[in-house]
CSV table of C-alpha atoms in Angstrom, one decimal:
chain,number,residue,atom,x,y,z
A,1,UNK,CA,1.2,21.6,-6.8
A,2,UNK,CA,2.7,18.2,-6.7
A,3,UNK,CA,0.5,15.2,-6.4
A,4,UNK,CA,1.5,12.6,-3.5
A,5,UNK,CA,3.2,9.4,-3.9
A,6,UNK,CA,-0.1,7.9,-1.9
A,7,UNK,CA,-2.4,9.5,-4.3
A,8,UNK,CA,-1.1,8.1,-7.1
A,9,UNK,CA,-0.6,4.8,-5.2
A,10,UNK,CA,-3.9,4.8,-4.2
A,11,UNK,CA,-5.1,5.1,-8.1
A,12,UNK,CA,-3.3,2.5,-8.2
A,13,UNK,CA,-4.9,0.3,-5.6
A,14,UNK,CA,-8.4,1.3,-6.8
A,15,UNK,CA,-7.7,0.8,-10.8
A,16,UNK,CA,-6.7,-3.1,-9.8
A,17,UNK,CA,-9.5,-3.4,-7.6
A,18,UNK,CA,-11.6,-2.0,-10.4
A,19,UNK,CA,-10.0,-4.2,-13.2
A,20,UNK,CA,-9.7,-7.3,-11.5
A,21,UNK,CA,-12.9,-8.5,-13.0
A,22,UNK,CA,-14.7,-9.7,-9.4
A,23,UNK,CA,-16.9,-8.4,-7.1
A,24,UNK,CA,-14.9,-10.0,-4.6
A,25,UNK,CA,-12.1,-8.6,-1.9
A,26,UNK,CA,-8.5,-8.8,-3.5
A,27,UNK,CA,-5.9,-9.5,-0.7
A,28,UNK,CA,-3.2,-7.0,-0.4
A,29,UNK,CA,-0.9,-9.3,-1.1
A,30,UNK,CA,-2.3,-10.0,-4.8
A,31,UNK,CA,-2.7,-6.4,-4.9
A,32,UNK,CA,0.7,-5.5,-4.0
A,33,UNK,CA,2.0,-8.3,-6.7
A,34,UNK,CA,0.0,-7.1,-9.4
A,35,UNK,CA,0.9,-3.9,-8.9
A,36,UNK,CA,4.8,-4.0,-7.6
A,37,UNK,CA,3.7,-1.8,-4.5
A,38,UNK,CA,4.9,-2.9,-0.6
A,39,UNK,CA,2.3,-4.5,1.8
A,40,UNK,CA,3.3,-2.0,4.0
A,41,UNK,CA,2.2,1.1,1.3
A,42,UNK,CA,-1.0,-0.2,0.6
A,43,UNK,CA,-2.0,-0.9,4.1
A,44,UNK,CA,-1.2,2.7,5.3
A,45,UNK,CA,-3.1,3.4,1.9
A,46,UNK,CA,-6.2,1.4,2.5
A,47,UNK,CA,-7.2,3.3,5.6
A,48,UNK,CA,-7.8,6.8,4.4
A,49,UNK,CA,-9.6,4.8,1.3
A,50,UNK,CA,-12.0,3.3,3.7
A,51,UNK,CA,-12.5,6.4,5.9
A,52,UNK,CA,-13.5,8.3,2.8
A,53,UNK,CA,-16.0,5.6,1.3
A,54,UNK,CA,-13.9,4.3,-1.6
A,55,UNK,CA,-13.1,0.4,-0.2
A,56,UNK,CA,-14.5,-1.7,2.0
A,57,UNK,CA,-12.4,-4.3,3.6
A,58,UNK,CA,-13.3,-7.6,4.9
A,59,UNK,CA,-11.4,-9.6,7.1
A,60,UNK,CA,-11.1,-13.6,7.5
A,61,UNK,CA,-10.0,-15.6,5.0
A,62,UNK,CA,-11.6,-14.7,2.3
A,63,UNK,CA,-11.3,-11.1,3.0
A,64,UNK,CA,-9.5,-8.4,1.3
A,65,UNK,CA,-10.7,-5.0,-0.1
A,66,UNK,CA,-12.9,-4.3,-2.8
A,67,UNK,CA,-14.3,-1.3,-4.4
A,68,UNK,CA,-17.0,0.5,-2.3
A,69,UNK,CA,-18.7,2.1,-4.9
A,70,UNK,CA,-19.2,2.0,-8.6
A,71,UNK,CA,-16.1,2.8,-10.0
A,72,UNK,CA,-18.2,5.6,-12.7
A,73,UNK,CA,-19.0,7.0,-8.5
A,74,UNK,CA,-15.4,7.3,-7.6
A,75,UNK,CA,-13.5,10.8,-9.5
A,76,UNK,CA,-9.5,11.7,-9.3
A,77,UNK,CA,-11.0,14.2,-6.8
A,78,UNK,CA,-12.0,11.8,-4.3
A,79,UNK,CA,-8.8,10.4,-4.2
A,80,UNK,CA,-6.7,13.4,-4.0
A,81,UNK,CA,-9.0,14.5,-1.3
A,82,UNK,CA,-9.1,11.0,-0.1
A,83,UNK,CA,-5.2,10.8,0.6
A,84,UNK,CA,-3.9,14.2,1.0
A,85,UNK,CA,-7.2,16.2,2.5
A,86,UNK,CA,-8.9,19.4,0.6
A,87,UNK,CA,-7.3,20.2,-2.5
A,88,UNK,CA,-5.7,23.9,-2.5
A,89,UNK,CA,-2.9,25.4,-4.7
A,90,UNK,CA,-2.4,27.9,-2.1
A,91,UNK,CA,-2.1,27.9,1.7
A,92,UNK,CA,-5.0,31.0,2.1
A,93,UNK,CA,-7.0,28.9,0.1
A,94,UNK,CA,-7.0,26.0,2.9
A,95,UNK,CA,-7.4,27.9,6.2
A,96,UNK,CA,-10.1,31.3,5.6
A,97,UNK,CA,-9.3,33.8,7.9
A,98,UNK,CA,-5.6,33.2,7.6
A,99,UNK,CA,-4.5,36.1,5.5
A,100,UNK,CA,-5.2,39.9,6.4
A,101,UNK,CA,-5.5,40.7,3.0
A,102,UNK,CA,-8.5,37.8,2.5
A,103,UNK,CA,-11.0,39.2,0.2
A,104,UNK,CA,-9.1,42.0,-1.1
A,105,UNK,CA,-6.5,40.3,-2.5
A,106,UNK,CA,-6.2,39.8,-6.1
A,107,UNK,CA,-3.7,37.0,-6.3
A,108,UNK,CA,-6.3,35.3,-3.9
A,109,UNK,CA,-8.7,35.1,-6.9
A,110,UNK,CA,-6.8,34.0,-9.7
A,111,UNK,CA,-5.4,31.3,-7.2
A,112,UNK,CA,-9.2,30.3,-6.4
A,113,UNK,CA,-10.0,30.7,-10.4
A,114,UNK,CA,-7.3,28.3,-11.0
A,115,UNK,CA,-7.9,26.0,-7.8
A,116,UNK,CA,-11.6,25.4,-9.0
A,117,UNK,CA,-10.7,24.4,-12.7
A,118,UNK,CA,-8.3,22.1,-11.2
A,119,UNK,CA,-10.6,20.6,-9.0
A,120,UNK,CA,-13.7,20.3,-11.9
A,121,UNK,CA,-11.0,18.3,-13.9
A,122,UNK,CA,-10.3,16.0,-11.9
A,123,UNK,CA,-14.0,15.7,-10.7
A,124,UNK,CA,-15.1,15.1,-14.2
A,125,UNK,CA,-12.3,11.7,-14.6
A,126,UNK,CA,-13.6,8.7,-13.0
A,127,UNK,CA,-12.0,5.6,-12.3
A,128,UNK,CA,-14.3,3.7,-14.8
A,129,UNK,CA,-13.0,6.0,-17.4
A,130,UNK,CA,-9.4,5.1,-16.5
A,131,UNK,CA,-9.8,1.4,-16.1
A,132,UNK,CA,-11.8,1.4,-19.5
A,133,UNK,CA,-8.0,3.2,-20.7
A,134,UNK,CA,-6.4,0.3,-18.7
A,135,UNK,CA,-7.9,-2.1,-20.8
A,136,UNK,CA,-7.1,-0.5,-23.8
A,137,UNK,CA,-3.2,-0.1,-23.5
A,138,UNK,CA,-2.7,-3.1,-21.8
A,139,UNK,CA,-5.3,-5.7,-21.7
A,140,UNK,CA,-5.0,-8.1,-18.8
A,141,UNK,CA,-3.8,-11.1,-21.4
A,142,UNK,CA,-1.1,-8.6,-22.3
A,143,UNK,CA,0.9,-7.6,-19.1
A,144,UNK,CA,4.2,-8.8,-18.5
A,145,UNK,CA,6.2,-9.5,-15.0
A,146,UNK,CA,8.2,-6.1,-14.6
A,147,UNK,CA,10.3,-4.7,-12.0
A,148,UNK,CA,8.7,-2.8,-9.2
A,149,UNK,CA,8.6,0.9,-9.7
A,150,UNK,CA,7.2,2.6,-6.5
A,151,UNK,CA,9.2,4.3,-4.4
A,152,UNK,CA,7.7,5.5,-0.5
């Protein structure tokens, strides 16, 4: 299993929102400077955020996006699930009924096995906890202009 280039992205997203230090809407334009992503990424990113209750967005002038909930509320889970829908190492694990062999299979449940401790890890990392590692390696006072690094 691979994660996506608009999960991590959206980590991304969320961690500057959550580290900007104000309750009010970053623009997706300081966004996207601060953290050398396109306009274009974080706006196809910001939608699934919003449909899954992790940003709201405000329009007008002084609108933007801004964290939806408490960053401590928001897990590595949501995210994933957020972006790139239920998380599942294995295709029979996504669509029941799909195999013949579903519930007699063996493989099936050491997929599952592994499929639920991946999912209670990244359930038990929240954003808070990464943004309070944020600070840590590289407090804001600390961070240099660099070249973008995403890639779409």
């Amino acid at each position: 299993m691979k994660i996506t280039a608009k999960s991590r992205y959206a980590l991304r997203v969320l961690l500057d929102l959550a580290v900007s230090g104000t309750d009010s809407p970053r623009t997706i334009k300081e966004i996207a400077a601060s953290q050398r992503i396109s306009e274009k990424f974080i706006s196809r990113i910001a939608v699934p955020l919003r449909r899954a209750g992790l940003v709201a967005t405000e329009r007008g002038v002084k609108g933007g996006l801004r964290l939806a909930r408490f960053p401590a509320k928001i897990t590595l889970l949501d995210i994933v699930t957020a972006m790139d829908g239920q998380l599942a190492l294995v295709h029979c694990l996504a669509h029941p009924g799909i195999c013949k062999r579903q519930g007699r299979c063996a493989p099936e449940r050491a997929w599952a096995s592994v499929n639920d401790k991946l999912s209670d890890a990244l359930r038990e990392i929240t954003l808070d906890a990464i943004a309070s590692d944020q600070h840590r390696l590289a407090p804001p006072e600390s961070i240099k202009p660099i070249e973008p690094d995403y890639c779409i």
